[in-house]
Coordinates of C-alpha atoms and ligand atoms in Angstrom, one line a residue:
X123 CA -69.5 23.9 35.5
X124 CA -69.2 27.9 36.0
X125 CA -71.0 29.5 38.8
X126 CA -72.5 31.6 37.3
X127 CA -76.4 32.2 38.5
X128 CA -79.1 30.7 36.8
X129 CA -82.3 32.9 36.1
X130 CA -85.0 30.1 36.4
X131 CA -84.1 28.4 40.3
X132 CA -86.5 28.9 42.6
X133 CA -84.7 31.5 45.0
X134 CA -85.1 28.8 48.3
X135 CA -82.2 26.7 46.9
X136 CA -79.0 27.7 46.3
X137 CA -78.4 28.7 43.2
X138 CA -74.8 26.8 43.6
X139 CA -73.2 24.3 46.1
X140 CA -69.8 24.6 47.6
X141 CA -67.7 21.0 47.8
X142 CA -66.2 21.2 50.8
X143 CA -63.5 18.6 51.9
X144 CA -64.8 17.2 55.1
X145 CA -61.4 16.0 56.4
X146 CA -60.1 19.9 56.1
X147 CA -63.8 21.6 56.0
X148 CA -61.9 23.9 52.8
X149 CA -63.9 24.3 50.0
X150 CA -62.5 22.9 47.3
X151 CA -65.1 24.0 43.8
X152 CA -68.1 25.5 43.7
X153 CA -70.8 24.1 41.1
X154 CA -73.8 25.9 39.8
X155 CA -76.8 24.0 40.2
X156 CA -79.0 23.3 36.9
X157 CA -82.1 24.8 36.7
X158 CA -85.4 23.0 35.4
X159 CA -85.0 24.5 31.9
X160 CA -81.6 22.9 31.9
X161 CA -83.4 19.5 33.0
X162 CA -85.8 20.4 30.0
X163 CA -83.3 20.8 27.3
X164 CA -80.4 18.1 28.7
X165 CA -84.0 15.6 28.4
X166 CA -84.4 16.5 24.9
X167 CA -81.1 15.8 23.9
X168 CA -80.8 12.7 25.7
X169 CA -84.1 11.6 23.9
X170 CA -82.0 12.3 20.7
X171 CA -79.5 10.2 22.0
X172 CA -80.9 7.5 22.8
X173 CA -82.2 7.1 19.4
X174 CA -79.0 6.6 18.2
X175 CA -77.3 5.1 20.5
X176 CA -80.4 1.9 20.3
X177 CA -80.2 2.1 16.5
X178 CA -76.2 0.8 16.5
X179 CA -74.7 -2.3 16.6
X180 CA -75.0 -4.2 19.9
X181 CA -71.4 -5.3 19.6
X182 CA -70.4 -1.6 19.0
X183 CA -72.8 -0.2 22.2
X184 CA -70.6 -3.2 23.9
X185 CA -67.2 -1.9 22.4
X186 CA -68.0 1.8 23.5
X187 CA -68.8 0.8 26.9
X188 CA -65.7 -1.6 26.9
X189 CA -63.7 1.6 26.1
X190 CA -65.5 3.4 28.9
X191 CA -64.4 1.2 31.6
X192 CA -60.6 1.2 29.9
X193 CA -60.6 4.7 30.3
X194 CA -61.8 4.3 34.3
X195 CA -59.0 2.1 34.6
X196 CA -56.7 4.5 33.5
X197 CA -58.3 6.9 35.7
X198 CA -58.3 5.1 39.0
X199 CA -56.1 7.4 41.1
X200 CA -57.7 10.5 39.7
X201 CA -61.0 9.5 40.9
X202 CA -59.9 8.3 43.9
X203 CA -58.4 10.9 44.6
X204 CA -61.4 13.4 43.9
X205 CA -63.5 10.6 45.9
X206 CA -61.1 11.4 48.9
X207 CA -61.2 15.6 48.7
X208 CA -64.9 15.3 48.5
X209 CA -66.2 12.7 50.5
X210 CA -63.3 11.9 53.1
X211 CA -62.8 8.5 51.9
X212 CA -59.7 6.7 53.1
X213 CA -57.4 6.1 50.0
X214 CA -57.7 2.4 49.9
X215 CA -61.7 2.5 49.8
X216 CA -61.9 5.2 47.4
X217 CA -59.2 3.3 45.3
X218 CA -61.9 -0.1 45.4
X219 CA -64.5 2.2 44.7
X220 CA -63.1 3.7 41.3
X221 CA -62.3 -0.3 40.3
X222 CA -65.7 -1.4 41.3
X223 CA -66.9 1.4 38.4
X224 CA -64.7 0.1 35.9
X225 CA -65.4 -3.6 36.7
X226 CA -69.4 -2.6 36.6
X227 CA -68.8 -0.8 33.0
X228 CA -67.5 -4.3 31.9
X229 CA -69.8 -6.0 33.5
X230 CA -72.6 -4.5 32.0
X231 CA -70.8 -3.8 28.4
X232 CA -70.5 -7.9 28.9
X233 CA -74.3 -8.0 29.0
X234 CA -75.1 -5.7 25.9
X235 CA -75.0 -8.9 23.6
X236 CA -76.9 -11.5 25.9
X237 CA -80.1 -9.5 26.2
X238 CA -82.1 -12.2 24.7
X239 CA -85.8 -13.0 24.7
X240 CA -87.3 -16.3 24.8
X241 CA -88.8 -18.1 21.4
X242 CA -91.8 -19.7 23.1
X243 CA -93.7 -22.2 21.8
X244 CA -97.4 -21.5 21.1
X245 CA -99.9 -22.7 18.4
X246 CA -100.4 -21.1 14.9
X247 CA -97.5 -19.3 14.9
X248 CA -94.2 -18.2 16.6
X249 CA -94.0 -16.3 19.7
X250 CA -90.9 -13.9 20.5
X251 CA -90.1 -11.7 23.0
X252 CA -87.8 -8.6 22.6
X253 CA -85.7 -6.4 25.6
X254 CA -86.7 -3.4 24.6
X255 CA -84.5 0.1 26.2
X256 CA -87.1 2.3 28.2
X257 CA -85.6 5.6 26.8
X258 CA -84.2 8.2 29.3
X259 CA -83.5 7.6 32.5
X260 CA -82.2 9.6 35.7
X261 CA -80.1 8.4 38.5
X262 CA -80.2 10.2 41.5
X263 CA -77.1 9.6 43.3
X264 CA -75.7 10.2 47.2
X265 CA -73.0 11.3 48.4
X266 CA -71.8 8.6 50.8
X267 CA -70.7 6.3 48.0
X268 CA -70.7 8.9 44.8
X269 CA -69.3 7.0 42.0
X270 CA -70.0 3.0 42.7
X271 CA -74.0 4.3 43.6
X272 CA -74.1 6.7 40.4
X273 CA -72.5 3.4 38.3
X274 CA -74.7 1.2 39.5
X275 CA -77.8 2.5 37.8
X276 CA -75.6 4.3 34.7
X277 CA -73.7 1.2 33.3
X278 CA -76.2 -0.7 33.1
X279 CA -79.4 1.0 32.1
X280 CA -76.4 2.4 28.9
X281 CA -76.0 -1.2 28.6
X282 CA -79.5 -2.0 27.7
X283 CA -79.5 0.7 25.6
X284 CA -81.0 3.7 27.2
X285 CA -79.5 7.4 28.0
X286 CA -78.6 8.2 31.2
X287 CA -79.5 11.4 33.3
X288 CA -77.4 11.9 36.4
X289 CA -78.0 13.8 39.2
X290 CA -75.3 13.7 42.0
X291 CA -75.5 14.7 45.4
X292 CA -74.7 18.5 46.2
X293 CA -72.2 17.8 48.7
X294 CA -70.1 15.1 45.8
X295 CA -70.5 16.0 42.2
X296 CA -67.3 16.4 41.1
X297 CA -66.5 12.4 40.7
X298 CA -69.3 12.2 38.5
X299 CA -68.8 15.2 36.4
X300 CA -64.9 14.0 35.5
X301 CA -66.8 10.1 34.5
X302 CA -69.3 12.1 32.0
X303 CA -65.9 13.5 30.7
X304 CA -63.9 10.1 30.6
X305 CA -67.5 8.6 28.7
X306 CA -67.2 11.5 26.2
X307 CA -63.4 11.0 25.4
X308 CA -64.1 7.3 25.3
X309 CA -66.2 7.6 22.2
X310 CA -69.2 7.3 24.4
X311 CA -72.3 9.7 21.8
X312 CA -72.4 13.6 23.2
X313 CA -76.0 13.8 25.3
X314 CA -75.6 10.0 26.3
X315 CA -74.8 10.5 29.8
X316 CA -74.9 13.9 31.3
X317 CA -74.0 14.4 34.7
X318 CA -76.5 17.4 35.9
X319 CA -75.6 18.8 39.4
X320 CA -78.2 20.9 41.7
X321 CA -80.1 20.7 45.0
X322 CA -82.6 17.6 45.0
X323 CA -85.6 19.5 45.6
X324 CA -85.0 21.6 42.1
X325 CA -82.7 19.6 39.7
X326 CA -83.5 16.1 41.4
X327 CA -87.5 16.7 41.5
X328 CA -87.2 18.5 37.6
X329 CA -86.0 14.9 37.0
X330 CA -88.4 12.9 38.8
X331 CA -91.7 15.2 36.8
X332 CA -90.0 15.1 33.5
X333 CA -92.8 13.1 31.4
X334 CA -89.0 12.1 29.1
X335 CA -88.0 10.3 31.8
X336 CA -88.7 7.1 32.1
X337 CA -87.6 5.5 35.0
X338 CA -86.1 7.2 38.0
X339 CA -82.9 5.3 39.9
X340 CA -82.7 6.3 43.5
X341 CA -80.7 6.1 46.1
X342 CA -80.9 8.0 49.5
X343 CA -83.0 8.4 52.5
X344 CA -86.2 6.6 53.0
X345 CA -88.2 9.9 53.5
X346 CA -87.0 11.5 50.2
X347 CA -87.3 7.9 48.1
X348 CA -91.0 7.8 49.7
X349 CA -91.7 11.3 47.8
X350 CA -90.0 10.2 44.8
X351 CA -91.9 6.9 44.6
X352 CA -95.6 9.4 45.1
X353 CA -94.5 11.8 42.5
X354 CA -93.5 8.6 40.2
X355 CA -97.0 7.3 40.7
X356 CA -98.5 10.4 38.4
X357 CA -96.0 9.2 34.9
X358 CA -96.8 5.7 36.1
X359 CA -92.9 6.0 36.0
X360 CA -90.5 3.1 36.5
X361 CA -88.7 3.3 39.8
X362 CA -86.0 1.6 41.8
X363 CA -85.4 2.5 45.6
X364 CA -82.0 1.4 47.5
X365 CA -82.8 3.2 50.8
X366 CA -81.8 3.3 54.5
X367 CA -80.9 -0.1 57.0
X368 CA -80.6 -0.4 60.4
X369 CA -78.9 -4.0 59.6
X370 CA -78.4 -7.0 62.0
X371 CA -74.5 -8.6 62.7
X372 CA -76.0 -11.8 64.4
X373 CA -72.8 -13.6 66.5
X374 CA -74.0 -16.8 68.0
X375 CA -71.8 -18.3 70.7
X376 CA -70.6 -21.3 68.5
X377 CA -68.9 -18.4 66.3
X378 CA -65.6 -17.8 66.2
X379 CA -65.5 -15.0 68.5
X380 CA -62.2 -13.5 67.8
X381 CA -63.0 -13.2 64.1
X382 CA -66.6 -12.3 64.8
X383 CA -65.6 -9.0 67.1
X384 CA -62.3 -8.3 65.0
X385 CA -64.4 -7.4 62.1
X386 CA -67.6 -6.3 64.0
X387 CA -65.9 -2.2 64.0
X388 CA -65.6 -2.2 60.3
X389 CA -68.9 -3.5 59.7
X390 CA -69.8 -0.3 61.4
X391 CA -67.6 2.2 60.5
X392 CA -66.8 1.8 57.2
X393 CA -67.2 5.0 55.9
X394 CA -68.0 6.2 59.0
X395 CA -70.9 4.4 59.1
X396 CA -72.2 6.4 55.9
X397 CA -73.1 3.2 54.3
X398 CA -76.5 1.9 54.1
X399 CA -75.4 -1.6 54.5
X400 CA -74.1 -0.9 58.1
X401 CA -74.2 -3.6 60.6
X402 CA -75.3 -1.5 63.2
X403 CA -77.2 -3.7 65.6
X404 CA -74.9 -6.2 66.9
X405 CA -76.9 -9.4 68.3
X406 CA -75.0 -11.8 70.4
X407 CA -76.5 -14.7 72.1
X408 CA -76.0 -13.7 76.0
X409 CA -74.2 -16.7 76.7
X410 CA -70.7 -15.2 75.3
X411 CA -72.3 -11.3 75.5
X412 CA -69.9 -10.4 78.0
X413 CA -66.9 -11.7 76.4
X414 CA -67.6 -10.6 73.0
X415 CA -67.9 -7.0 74.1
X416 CA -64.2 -7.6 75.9
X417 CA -63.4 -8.6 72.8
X418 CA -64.5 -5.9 70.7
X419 CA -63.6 -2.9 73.1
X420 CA -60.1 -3.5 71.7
X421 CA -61.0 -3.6 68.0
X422 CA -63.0 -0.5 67.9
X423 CA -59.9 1.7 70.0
X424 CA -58.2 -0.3 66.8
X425 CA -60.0 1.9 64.3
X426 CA -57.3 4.7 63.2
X427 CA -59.5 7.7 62.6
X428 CA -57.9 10.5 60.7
X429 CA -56.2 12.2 57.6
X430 CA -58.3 10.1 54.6
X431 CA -55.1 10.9 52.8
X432 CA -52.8 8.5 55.1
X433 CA -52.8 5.1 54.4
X434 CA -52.8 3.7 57.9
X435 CA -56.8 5.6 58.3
X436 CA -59.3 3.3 59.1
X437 CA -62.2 5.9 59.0
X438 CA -62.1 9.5 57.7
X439 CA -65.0 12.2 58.8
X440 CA -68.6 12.4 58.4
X441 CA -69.7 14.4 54.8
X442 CA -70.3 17.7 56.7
X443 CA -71.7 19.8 59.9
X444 CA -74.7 19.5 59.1
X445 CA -74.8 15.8 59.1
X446 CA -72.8 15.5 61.8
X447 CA -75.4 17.6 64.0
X448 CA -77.6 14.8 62.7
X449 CA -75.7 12.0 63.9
X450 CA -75.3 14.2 67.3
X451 CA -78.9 14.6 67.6
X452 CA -78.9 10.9 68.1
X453 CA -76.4 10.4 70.0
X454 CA -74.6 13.1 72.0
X455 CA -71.0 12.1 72.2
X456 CA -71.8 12.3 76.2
X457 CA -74.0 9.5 76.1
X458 CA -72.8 6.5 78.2
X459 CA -70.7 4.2 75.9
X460 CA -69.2 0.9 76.3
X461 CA -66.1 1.9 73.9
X462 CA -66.0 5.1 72.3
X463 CA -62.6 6.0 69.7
X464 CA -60.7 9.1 69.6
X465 CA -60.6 11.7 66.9
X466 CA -58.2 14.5 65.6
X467 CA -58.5 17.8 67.2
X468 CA -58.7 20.8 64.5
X469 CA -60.7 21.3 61.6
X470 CA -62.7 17.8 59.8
X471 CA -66.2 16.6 60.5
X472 CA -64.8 13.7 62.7
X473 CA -67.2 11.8 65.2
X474 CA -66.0 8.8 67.0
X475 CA -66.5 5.1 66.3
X476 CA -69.3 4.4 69.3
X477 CA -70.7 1.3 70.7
X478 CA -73.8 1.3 72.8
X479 CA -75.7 -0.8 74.6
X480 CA -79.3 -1.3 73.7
X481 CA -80.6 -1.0 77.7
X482 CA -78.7 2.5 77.6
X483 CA -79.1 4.0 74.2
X484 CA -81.4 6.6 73.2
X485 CA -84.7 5.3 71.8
X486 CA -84.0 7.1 68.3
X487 CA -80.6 5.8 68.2
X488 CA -81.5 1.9 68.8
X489 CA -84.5 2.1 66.1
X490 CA -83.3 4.8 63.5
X491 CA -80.7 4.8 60.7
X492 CA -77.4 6.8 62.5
X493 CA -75.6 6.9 59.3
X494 CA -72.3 7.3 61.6
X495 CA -70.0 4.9 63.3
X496 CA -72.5 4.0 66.0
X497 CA -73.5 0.7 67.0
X498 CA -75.7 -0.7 69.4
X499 CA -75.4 -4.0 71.0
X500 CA -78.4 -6.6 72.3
X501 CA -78.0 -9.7 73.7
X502 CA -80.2 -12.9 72.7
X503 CA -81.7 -15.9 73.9
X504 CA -82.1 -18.3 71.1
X505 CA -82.3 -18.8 67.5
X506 CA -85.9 -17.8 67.6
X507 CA -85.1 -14.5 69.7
X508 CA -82.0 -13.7 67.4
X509 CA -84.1 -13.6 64.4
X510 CA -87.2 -12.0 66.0
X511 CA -84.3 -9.2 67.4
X512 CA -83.3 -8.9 63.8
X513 CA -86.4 -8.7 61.8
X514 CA -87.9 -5.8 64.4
X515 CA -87.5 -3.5 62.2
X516 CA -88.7 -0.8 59.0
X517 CA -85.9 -1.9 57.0
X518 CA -83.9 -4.5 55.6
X519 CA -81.3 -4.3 53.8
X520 CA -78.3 -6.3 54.9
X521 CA -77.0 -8.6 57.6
X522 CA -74.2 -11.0 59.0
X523 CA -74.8 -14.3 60.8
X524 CA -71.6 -15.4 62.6
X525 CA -72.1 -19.3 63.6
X526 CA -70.1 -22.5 63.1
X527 CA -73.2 -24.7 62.3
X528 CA -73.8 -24.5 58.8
X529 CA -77.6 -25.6 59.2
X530 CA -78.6 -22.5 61.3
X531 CA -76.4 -20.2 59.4
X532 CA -79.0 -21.2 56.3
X533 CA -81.8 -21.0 59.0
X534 CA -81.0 -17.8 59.9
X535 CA -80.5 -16.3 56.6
X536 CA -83.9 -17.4 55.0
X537 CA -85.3 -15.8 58.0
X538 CA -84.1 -12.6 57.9
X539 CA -85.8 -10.1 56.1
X540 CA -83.4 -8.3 54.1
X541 CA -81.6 -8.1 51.0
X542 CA -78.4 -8.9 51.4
X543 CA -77.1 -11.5 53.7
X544 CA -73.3 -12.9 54.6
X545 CA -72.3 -15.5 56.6
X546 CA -69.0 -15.2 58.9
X547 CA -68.4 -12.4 56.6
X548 CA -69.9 -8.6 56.4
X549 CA -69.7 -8.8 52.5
X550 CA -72.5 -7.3 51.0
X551 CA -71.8 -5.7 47.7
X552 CA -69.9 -7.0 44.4
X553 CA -70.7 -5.8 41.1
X554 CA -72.1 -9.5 39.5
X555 CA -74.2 -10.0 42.2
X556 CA -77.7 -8.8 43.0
X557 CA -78.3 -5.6 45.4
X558 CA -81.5 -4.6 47.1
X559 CA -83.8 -3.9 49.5
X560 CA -87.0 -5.6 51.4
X561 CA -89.4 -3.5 53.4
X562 CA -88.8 -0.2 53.9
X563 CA -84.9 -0.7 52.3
X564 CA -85.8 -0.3 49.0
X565 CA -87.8 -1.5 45.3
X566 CA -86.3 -3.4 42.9
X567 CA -82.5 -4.9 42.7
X568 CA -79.3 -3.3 41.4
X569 CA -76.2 -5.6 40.0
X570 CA -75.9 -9.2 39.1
X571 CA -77.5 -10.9 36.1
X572 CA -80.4 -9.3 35.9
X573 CA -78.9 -5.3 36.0
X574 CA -79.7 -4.6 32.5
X575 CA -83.7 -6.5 32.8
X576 CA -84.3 -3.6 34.7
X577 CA -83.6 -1.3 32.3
X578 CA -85.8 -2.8 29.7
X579 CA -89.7 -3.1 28.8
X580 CA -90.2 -6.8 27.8
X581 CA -92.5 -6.9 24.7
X582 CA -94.2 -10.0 22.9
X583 CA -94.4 -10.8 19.8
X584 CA -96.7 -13.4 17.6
X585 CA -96.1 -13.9 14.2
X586 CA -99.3 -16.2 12.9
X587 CA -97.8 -18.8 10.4
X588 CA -101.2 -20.6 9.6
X589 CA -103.2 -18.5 6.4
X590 CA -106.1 -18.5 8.0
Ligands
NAD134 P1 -81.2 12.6 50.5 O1 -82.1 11.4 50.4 O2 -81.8 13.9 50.9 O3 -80.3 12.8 49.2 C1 -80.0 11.8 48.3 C2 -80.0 12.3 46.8 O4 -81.4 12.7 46.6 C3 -79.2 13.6 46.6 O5 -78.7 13.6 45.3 C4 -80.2 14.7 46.7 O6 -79.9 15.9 46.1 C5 -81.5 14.1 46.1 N1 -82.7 14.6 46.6 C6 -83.0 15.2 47.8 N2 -84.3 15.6 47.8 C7 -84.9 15.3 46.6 C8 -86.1 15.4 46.0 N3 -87.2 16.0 46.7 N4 -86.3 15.0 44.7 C9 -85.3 14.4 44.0 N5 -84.1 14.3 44.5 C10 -83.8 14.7 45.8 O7 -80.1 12.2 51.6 P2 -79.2 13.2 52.4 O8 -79.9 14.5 52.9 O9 -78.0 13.5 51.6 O10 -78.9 12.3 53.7 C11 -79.9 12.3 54.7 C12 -80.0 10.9 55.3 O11 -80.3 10.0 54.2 C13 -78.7 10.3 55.9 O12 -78.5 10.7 57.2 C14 -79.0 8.8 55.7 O13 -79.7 8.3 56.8 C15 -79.8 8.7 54.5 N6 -78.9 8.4 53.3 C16 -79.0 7.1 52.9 C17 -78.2 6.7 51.8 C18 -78.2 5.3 51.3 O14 -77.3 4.9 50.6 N7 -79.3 4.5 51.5 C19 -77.4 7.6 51.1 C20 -77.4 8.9 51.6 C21 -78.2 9.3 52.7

């Protein structure tokens, strides 16, 4: 998009957003924001759209996606490659996260002809129901995963037959502006899915007050999804949230210790810890405490930070200054630290992969989402105390139990208050299975069976068959 300046933007936000490549700090585009007229008109043509796009043949809405996720396949080192300048992320991630769009876009293209209703049986008559599309839809995207997170809600709600609004970050649009492209060339209807960059308080809140938009997909910080979920309340608008985590890796002393610690850094600093489904509190029952951090000291020095471009880096930079001043401002990289990695020198946002103990951390840092590669470590007592630990907290999105006994592994899990659990694993996110939220984490689910559901009004039908 050219940056040229809008005349409608309120003169607070930028007017366009630089995307700078946080492994080199260069600035690599510049993308004009769109304005709330934009919003406006790109609403009226995806209400056009959508028309159409319902009115074909399900088995051609499934072909067109089909063709869609064809031509991400084809694409899979160009957007991984555009995920890397943008957002720093190590080749082999960014590489899974192009794949995980494609394999999403068949997913969902699968689902297109399987949105049934029921035929329920009632007296005097038949009883249907029908899956019907909501209509427009926006998906406000982040930038710590941009393409997976802007897929997630896209694929899907297309699949179910709706248009698709989306806004991405300002820090990562240019992933999502070449997949509006690879739609269009795929066949995919012009106005479908528009990819409309800006700054979240302008383009992003345009979106959210739209009365064309039906439901709002977001993903981001809790404090932002709070607003968005308030301002939703005036449309009565459909909403999901996938928000923040402060997420539990619970390692009992039955585990297998070596495996539990080996894997414990890149449950935290994947991404740099940029990922919402961070285990960042690490549990472990006292009676192995002092051996498990022995054996983790080594795996975290293990964590090759550097050039996102090499393919022996483990963990690339944090998305920009600004947000590493954040992750600063909770924990200084002074702060007493029972292993703390090594970063290049010269220009990159880099921060080091940091463990803490709970005793010594700051207050903010033991309680609050980091969103860097920061984790803080807790001894435990019992089963009891492990899951009390866990659940003493705002959010819950994700954990890991680490345990030999299958019996308190399923304990454990159906006591934790969160989303997405794994057991001797840190697995939380595949594209047929559900994604979500309790608490403060989120609203709704994303992926699995039920992806396109959520992108449809379910309406009832009788049809009397008795004349009188
Ligand atoms: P954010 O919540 O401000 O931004 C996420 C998306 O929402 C972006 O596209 C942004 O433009 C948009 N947005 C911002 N304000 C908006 C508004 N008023 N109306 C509509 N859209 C709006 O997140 P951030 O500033 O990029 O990061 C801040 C913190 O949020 C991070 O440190 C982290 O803790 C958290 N975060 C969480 C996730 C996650 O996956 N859960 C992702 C990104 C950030």
């Amino acid at each position: 998009m050219p940056a040229e300046p809008p005349t409608d933007a309120p003169t607070t936000h930028p007017v366009a957003h630089d995307v700078v490549n946080p492994a080199t700090e260069e600035v690599i585009a510049t993308v004009r924001s769109t304005t709330p007229a934009e919003v406006d008109a790109a609403v009226r043509r995806a209400t056009a759209a959508q028309r159409r796009w319902a009115a074909l043949a399900p088995a051609d809405r499934a072909r067109l996606l089909r063709r869609f996720a064809t031509a991400v396949d084809g694409a899979v080192e160009e957007l991984a490659a555009i995920e890397l300048r943008e957002a720093g992320h190590p080749l082999a991630g960014a590489r899974w996260e192009a794949g995980n769009v494609r394999d999403l876009l068949d997913y969902a293209a699968g689902g297109v002809e399987r949105l049934t209703g029921y035929q329920i049986p009632v007296a005097g008559g038949l009883d249907v129901t029908f899956q019907e599309p909501l209509g427009v839809v926006a998906v406000i995207a982040p930038w710590n995963f941009p393409l997976p997170i802007a897929a997630w809600g896209s694929a899907p709600a297309l699949a179910a037959g709706n248009a698709v609004l989306l806004k991405p970050a300002e820090a990562t649009p240019l992933s999502a502006l070449r997949l509006a492209e690879l739609a269009l060339a795929a066949g995919l209807p012009e106005d479908l899915f528009q990819v409309l960059p800006g700054a979240g308080p302008v383009t992003g809140e345009a979106l959210v007050d739209h009365p064309g938009v039906a439901k709002v997909v977001f993903t981001g910080s809790t404090a932002v999804g709070k607003r968005i979920m308030a301002r939703c309340a005036a449309g009565v608008k459909r909403l999901t949230l996938e928000l923040g985590g402060k997420s539990p890796n619970i390692v009992f002393a039955d585990a297998d210790l070596e495996r539990a610690a080996a894997t414990a850094p890149g449950a935290f600093c994947d991404n740099a810890g940029q990922d919402c489904c961070a285990r960042s509190r690490v549990l472990v029952e006292r009676t192995v405490y002092d051996r498990f951090l022995a054996l983790l000291e080594p795996a975290v020095l293990a964590v090759t930070v550097g050039d996102p471009a090499d393919p022996a880096t483990a963990m690339g930079p944090l998305i920009s200054a600004a947000h590493r001043d954040r992750v600063r401002a909770h924990v200084p990289e002074t702060t007493p630290a029972v292993v703390r990695g090594t970063v290049p020198t010269g220009p990159g946002y880099w921060y080091p992969p940091t463990v803490l103990e709970a005793h010594a951390a700051p207050a903010r840092a033991a309680a609050e989402e980091i969103f860097g590669p920061v984790a803080v470590v807790a001894p435990f007592d019992d089963e009891a105390d492990a899951v009390r630990q866990a659940n003493a907290t705002d959010y819950g999105l994700s954990g890991s139990v680490w345990t030999r006994d299958a019996a308190r592994a399923l304990r454990v899990v159906r006591a934790v208050a969160a989303g997405n659990l794994s057991v001797n694993s840190h697995s939380s996110v595949r594209h047929a299975t559900p994604f979500g939220g309790f608490k403060h984490s989120g609203l709704g689910r994303e992926l699995g069976p039920d992806a396109l559901a959520a992108f449809t009004e379910t309406k009832n039908v009788f049809i009397a068959t008795e004349e009188r």
